[in-house]
Coordinates of C-alpha atoms in Angstrom, one line a residue:
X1 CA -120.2 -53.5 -113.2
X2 CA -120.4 -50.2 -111.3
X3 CA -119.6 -47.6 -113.7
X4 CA -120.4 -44.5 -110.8
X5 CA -116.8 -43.5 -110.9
X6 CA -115.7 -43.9 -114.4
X7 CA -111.7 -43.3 -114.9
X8 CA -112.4 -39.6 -117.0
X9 CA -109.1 -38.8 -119.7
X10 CA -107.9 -35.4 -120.9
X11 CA -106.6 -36.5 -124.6
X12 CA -103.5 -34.5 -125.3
X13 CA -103.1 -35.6 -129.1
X14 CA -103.9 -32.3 -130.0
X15 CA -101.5 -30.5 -127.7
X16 CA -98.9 -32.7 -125.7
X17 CA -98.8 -35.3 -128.0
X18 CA -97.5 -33.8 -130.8
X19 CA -95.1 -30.7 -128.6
X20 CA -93.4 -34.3 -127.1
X21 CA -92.6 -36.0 -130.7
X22 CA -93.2 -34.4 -133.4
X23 CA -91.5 -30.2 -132.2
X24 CA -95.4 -29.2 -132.2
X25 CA -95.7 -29.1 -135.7
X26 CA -99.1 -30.4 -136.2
X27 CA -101.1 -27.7 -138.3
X28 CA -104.9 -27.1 -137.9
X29 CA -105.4 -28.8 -141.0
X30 CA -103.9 -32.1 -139.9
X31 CA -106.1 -32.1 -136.9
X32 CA -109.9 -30.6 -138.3
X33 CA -110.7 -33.7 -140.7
X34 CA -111.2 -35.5 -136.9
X35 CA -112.6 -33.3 -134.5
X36 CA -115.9 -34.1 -134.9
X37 CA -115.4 -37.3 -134.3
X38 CA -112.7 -36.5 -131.2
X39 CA -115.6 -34.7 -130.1
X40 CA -117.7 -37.4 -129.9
X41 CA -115.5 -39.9 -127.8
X42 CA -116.7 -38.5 -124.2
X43 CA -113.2 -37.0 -123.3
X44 CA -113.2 -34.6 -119.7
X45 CA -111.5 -32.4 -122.2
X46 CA -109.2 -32.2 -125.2
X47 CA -106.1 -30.2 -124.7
X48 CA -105.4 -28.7 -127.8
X49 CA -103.8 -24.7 -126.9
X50 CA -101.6 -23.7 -125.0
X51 CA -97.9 -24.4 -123.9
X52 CA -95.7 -24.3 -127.1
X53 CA -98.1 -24.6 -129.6
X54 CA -98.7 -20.6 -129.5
X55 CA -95.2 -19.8 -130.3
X56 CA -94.8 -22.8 -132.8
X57 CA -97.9 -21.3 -134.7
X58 CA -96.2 -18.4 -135.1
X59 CA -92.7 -19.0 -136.2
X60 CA -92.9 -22.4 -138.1
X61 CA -96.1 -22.8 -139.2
X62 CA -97.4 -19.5 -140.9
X63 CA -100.7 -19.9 -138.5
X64 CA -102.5 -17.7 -136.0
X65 CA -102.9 -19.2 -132.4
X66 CA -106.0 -17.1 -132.2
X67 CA -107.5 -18.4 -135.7
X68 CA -106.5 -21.9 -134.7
X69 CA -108.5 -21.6 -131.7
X70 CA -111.6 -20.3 -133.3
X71 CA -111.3 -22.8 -135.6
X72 CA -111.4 -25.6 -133.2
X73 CA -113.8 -23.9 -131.6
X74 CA -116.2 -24.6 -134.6
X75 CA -115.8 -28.1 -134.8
X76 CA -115.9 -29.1 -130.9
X77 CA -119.5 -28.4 -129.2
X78 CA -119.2 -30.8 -126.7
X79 CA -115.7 -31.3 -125.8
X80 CA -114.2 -28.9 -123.9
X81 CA -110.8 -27.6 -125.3
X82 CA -108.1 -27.4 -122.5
X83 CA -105.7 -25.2 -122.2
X84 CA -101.9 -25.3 -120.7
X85 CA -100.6 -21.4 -118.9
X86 CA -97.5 -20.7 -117.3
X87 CA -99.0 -18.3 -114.7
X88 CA -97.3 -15.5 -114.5
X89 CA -95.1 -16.1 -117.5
X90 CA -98.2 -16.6 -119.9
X91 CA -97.0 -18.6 -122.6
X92 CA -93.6 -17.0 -122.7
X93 CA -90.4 -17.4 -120.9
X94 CA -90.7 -13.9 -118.6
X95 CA -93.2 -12.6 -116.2
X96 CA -95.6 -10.2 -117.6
X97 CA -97.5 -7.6 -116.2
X98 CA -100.8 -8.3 -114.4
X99 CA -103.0 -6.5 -117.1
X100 CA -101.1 -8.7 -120.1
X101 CA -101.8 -12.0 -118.1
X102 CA -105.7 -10.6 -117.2
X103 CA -106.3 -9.5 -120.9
X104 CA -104.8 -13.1 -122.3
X105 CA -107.0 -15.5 -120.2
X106 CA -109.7 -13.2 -121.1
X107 CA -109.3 -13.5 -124.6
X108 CA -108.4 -17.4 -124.4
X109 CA -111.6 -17.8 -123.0
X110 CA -113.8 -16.2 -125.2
X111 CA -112.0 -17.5 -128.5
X112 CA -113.1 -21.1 -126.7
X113 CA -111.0 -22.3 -124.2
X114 CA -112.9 -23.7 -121.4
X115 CA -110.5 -25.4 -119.1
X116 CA -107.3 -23.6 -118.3
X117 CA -104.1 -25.4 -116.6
X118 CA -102.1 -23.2 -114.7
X119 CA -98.6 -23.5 -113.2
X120 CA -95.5 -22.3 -112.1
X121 CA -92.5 -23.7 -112.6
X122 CA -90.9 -23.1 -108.7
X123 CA -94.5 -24.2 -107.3
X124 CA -94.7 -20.2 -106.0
X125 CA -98.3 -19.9 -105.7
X126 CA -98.0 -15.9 -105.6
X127 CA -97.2 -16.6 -109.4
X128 CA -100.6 -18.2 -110.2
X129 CA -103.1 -15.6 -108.3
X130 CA -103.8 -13.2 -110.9
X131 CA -104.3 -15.6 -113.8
X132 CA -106.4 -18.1 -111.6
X133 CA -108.4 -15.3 -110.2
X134 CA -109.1 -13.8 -114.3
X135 CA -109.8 -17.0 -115.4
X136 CA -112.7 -17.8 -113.0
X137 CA -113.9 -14.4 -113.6
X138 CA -114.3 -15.4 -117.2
X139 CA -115.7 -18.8 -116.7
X140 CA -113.2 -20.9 -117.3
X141 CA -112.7 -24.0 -115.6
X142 CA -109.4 -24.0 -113.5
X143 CA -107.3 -26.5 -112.9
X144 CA -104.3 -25.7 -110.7
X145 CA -101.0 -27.9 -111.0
X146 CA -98.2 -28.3 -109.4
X147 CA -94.8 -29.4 -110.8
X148 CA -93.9 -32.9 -109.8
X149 CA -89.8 -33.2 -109.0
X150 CA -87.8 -35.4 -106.5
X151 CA -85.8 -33.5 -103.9
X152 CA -85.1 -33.4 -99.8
X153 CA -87.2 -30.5 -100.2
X154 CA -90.1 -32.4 -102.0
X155 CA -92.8 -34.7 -100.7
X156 CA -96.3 -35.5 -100.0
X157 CA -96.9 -32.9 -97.7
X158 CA -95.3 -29.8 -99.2
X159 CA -97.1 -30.9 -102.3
X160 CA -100.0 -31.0 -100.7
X161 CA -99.7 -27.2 -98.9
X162 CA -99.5 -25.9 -102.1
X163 CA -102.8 -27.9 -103.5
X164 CA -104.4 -26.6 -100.9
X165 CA -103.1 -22.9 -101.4
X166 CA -104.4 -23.6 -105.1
X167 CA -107.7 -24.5 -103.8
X168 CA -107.9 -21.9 -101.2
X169 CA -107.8 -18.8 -104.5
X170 CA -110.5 -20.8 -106.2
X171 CA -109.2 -24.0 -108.1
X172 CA -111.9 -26.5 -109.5
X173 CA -109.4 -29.3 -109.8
X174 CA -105.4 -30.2 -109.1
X175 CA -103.5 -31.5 -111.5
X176 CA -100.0 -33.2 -110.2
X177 CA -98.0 -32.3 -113.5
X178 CA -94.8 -34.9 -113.7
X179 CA -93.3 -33.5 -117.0
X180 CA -90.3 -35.6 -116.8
X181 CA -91.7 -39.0 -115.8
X182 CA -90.8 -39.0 -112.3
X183 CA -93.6 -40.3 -110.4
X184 CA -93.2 -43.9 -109.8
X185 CA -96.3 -46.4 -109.4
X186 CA -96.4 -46.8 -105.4
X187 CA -95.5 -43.3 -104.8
X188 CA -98.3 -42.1 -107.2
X189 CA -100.9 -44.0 -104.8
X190 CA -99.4 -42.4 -101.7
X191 CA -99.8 -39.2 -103.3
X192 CA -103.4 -39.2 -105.0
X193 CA -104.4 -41.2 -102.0
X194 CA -103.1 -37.9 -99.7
X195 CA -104.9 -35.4 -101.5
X196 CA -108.0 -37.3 -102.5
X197 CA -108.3 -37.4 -98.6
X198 CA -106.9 -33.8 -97.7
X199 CA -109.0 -31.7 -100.3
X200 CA -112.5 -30.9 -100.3
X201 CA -114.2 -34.5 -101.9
X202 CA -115.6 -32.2 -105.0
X203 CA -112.3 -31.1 -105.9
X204 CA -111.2 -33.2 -108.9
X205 CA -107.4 -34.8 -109.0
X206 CA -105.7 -35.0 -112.8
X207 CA -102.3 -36.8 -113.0
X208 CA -100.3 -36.1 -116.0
X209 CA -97.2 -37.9 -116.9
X210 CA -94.8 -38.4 -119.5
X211 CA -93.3 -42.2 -121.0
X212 CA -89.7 -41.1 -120.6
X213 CA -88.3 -43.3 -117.6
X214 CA -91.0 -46.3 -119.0
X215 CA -93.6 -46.4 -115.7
X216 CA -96.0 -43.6 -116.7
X217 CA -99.0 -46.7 -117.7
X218 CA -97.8 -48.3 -114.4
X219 CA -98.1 -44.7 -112.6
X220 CA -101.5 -44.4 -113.8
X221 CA -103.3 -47.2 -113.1
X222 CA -101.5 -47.4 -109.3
X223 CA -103.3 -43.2 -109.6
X224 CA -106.3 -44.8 -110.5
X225 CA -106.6 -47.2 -107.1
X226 CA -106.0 -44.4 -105.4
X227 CA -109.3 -42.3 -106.3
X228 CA -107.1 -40.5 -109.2
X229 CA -110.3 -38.7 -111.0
X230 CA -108.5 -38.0 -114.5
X231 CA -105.4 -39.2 -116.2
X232 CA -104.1 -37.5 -119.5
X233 CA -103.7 -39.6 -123.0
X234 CA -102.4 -39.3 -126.0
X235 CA -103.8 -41.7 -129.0
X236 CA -101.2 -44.4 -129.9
X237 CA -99.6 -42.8 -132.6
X238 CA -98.2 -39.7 -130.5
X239 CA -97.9 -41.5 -127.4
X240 CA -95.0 -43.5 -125.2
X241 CA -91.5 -42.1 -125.8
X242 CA -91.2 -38.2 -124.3
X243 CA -95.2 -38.1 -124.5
X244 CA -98.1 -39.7 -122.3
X245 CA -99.5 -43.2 -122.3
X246 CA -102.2 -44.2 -125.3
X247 CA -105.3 -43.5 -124.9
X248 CA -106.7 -46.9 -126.8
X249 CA -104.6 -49.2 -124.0
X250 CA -105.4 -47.6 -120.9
X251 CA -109.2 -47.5 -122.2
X252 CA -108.6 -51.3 -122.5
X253 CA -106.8 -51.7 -119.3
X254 CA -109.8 -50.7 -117.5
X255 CA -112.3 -52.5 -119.4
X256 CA -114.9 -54.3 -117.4
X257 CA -113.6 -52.9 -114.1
X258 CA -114.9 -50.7 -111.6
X259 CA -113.7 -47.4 -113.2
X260 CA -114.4 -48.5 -116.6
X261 CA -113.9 -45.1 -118.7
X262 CA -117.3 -46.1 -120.6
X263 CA -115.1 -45.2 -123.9
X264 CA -115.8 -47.1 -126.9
X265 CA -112.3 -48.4 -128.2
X266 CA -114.0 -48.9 -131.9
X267 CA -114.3 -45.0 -131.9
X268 CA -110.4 -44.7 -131.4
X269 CA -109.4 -46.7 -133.8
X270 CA -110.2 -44.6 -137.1
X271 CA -109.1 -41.6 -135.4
X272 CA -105.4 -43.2 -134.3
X273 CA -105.2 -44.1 -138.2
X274 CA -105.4 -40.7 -139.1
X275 CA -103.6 -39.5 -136.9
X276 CA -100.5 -42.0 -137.4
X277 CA -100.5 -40.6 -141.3
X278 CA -100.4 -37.0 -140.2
X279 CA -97.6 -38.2 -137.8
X280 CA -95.5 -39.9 -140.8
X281 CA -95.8 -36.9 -142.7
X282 CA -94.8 -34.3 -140.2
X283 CA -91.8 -36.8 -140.2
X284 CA -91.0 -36.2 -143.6
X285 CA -91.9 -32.7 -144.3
X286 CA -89.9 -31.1 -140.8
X287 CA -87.2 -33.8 -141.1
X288 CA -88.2 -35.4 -137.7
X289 CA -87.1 -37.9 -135.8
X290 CA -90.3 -39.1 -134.1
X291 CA -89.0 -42.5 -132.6
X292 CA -88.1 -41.5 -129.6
X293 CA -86.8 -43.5 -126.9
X294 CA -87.6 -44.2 -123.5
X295 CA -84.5 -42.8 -121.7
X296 CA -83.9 -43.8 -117.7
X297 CA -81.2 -41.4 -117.2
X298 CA -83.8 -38.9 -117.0
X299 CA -84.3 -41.0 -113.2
X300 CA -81.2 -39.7 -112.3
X301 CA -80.9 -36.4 -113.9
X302 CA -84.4 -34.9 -113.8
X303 CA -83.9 -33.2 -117.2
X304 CA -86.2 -34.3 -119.9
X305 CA -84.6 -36.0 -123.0
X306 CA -85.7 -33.5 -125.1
X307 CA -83.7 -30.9 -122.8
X308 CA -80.5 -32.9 -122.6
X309 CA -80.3 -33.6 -126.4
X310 CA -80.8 -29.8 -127.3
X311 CA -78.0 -29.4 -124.8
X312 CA -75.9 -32.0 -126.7
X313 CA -76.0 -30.1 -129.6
X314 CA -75.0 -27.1 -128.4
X315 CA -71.8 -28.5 -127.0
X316 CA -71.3 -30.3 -130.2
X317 CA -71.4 -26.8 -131.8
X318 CA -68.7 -25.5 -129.5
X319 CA -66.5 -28.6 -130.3
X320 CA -66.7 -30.1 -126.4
X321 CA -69.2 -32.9 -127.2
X322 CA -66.7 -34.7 -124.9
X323 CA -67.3 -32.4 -121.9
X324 CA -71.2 -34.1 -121.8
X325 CA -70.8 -36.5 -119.2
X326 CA -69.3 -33.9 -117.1
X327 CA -72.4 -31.3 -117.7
X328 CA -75.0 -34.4 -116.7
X329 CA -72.5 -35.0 -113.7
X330 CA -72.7 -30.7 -112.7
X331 CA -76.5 -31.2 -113.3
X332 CA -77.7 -31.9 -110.1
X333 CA -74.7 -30.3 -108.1
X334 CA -76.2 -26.9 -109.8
X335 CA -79.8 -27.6 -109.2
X336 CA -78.9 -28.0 -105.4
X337 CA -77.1 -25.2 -105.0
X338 CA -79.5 -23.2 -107.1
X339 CA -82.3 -23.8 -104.0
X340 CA -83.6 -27.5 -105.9
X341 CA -86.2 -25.9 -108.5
X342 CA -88.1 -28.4 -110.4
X343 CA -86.8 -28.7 -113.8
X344 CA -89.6 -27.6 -116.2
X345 CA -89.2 -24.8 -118.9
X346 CA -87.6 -21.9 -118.5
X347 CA -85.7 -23.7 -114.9
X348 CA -84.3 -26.8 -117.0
X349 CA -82.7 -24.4 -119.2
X350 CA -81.6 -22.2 -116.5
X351 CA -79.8 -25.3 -114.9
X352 CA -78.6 -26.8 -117.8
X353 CA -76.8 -23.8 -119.3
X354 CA -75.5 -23.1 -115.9
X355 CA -73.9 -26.5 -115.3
X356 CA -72.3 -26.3 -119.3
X357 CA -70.8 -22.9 -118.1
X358 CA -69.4 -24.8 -115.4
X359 CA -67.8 -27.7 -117.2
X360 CA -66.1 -25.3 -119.3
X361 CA -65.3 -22.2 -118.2
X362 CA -64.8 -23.2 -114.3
X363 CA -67.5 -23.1 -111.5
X364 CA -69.5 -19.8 -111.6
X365 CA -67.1 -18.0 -113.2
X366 CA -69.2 -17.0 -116.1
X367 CA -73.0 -16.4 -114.8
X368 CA -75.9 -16.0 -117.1
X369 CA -78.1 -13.4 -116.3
X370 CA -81.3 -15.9 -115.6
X371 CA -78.8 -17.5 -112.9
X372 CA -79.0 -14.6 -111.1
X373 CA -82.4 -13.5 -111.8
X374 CA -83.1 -17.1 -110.3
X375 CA -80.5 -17.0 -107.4
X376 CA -82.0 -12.9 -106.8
X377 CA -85.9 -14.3 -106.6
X378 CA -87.0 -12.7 -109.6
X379 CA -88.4 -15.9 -110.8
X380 CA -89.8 -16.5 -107.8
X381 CA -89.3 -18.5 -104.3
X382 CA -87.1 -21.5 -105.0
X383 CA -87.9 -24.5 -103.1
X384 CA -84.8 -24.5 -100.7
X385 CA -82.3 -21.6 -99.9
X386 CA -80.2 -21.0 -102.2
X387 CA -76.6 -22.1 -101.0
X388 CA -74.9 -19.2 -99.3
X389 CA -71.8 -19.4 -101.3
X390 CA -73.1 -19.7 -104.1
X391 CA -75.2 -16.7 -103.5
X392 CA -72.1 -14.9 -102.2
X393 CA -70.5 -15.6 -105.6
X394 CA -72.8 -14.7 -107.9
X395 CA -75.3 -11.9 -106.6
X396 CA -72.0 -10.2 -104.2
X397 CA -74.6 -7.2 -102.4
X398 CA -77.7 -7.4 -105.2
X399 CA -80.8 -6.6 -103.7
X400 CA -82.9 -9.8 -103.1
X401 CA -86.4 -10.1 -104.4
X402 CA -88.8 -11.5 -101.4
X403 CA -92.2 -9.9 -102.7
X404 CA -94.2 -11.8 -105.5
X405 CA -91.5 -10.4 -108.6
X406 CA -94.6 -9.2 -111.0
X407 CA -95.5 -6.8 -108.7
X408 CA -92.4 -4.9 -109.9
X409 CA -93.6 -4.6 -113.6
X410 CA -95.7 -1.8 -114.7
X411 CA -98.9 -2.3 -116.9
X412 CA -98.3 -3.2 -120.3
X413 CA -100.9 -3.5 -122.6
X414 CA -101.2 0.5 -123.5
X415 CA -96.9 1.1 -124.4
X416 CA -97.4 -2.4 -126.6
X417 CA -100.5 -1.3 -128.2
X418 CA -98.3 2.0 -129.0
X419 CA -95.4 -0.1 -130.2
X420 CA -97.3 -2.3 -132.4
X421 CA -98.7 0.9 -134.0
X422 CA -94.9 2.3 -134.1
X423 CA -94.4 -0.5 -136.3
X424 CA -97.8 0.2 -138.8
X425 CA -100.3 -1.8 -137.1
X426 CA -102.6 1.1 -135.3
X427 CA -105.5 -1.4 -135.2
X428 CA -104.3 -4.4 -134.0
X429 CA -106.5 -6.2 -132.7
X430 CA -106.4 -7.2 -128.7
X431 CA -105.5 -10.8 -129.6
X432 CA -102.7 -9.5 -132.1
X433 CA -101.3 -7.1 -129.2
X434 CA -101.1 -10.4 -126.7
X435 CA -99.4 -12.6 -129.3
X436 CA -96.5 -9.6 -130.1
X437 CA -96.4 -9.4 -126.5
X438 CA -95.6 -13.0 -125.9
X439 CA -92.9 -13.7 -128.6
X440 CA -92.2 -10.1 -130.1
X441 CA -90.0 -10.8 -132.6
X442 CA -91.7 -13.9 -134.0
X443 CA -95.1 -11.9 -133.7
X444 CA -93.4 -9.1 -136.3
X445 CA -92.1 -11.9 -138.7
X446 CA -95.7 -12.7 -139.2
X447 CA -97.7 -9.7 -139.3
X448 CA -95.4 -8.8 -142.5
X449 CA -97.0 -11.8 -144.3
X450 CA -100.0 -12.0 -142.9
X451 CA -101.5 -8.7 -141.9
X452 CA -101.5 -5.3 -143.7
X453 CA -99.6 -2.4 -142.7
X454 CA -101.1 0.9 -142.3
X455 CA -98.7 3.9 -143.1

């Protein structure tokens, strides 16, 4: 058996697992009685920060990010912990200024992240530079991604420009991020196969995909011929449905074959038992459904399920439930027009709530202002043009953005230190500072119960 190129696995139990079917309410507590032995598997990394678990800490848990962190920091000496960053928008919804997004990888890293994931939801590099460039500075391993999506204006080779452009400002590995479970089997080997001979050969290629259409096990293992380097997992009990494929049957899949992962499956076992009891009680104590299906439509729609349900309900709300197949119909006719961005939070909401206004108040009649922050550039460069008319319509003689949008905001971190102590908290620590200034409210709602106020 030649075991020189053994199949490495990010396990995203931790993280992704649990954000995709259980509304990321795993608590620390659920996940320390296992880390040790997590730690011992021989995992390229454990993602376990990052993306939404930061805000759900905050506002449904009772728990600091920052604590969590430390804490698994404790209990994982070998692993590294992974991280998932929005670029520019941090962990938030909104650009930031450069001195918030410096100060926040700084911190992340010396709390214990060791491998940061960056992105950008439009694939606009310019929104990645300053976070990349801090988190080399500070150690980290970076892995650049780009969003996978299916458009004229998407293929192998503009995907590959902007791996390269990642690369090129200092990226240790690329990560092809499919969030919706878009890439299909064959076109994953054209793709890893392209970059795996395009990029330098040390350069490391991660694909990450979700269960939702029903290929992502086929996608990988097609990945895999091609030279793929790592794949992301999720043990059994918080994988297939919205999340990634299980860690326990691609580690079987590959058994005896040349890139054998060298994982012992007996190791996985005990740890999938816990963490299918911590899964049936997150059930029961946050009234979860955690069954969820595989959904196709998401082929044709490029939303992810979890998007389109949300969406559902707030029609329901508004008593036009009946308007839905209209809204999935407006879907792509919106994302066209709006210069084909790939739908990944906050774009998929941005799409989404502009094709419901659509439906039911008449085409672009009523325009919500992250439309036209999109349609303006403020997000970013969209993929395509935006479609004059449309432009026309809903920016009228706007000034358009064409320089990377967080050179417009000022430096930060000084006026929030002064607002947090405007609100009794002179000596909040850095990490304190960066959490208000990611979800402000939320942040508030849980110094009161959890810090002291100083008069």
């Amino acid at each position: 058996m030649n075991q020189k190129n053994p199949v490495k696995i990010t396990e995203t139990v931790l993280r992704d697992g649990h954000q995709s079917l259980a509304a990321t309410r795993m608590r620390i507590d659920d996940m320390i009685p296992l880390l040790e032995q997590l730690d011992d598997v021989g995992y390229f990394s454990l993602e376990a920060w990052g993306g939404a678990t930061f805000d759900s800490c905050l506002r449904f848990l009772g728990e600091d990010p920052w604590e969590r962190l430390r804490t698994l920091k404790k209990h994982l000496k070998k692993t590294p912990i992974q991280m998932l960053l929005r670029g520019q928008n941090v962990l938030g919804y909104n650009h930031y200024a450069d001195d918030v997004v410096v100060e926040f990888v700084k911190r992340a890293v010396a709390n214990g992240v060791s491998v940061i994931r960056i992105f950008d939801a439009l694939n606009d590099v310019r929104n990645m530079e300053v976070s990349i460039k801090a988190a080399k500075e500070a150690g980290a391993h970076v892995q650049g991604a780009f969003v996978y999506t299916i458009s004229p204006y998407h293929d192998n080779e503009s995907f590959l420009k902007v791996a390269k452009e990642l690369v090129e400002r200092g990226a240790d590995s690329i990560c092809i991020k499919d969030m919706a479970g878009l890439l299909a089997p064959y076109t994953a080997y054209e793709l890893v196969s392209t970059l795996k001979k395009s990029l330098p050969p040390h350069i490391l290629v991660d694909v990450h995909t979700h269960y939702t259409s029903g290929m992502a096990s086929m996608t990988y293992l097609k990945a895999i011929e091609a030279g793929a380097d790592i794949v992301d997992c999720a043990l059994s009990p918080f994988a297939m449905g919205s999340s990634q494929p299980a860690t326990e049957a691609l580690v079987a899949a590959l058994q005896g074959q040349d890139r054998d992962t060298g994982i012992d499956l007996d190791r996985l076992f005990p740890i999938a038992d816990h963490f299918r009891g911590v899964k049936k009680q997150l059930a029961e104590t946050f009234k979860l459904n955690t069954a969820i299906d595989i959904d196709t439509k998401v082929l044709r729609f490029q939303i992810p399920g979890g998007m389109l349900s949300n969406l559902l309900n707030q029609m329901k709300e508004q008593g036009m439930a009946d308007k839905f197949p209209e809204v999935t119909e407006e879907m792509p006719k919106v994302r066209a027009e709006l210069g084909y961005p790939p739908l990944v939070t906050p774009t998929s909401q941005i799409v989404g709530s502009m094709a419901a206004f659509n439906v039911m108040m008449g085409r672009y009649k009523v325009v919500p202002r992250e439309v036209k922050d999109l349609a303006r550039g403020k997000y970013g460069r969209t993929p395509a043009p935006i479609d004059p008319a449309v432009k026309e319509l809903i920016l009228g003689d706007e000034p358009l953005i064409t320089h990377r949008p967080a050179d417009d905001i000022a430096p930060q971190m000084d006026s929030l230190r002064k607002k947090l102590a405007e609100e009794g908290y002179p000596s909040a620590t850095t990490e304190d500072v960066l959490s208000y200034a990611s979800f402000p409210e939320v942040a508030l709602k849980f110094f009161e119960q959890h810090r002291t106020k100083s008069n």
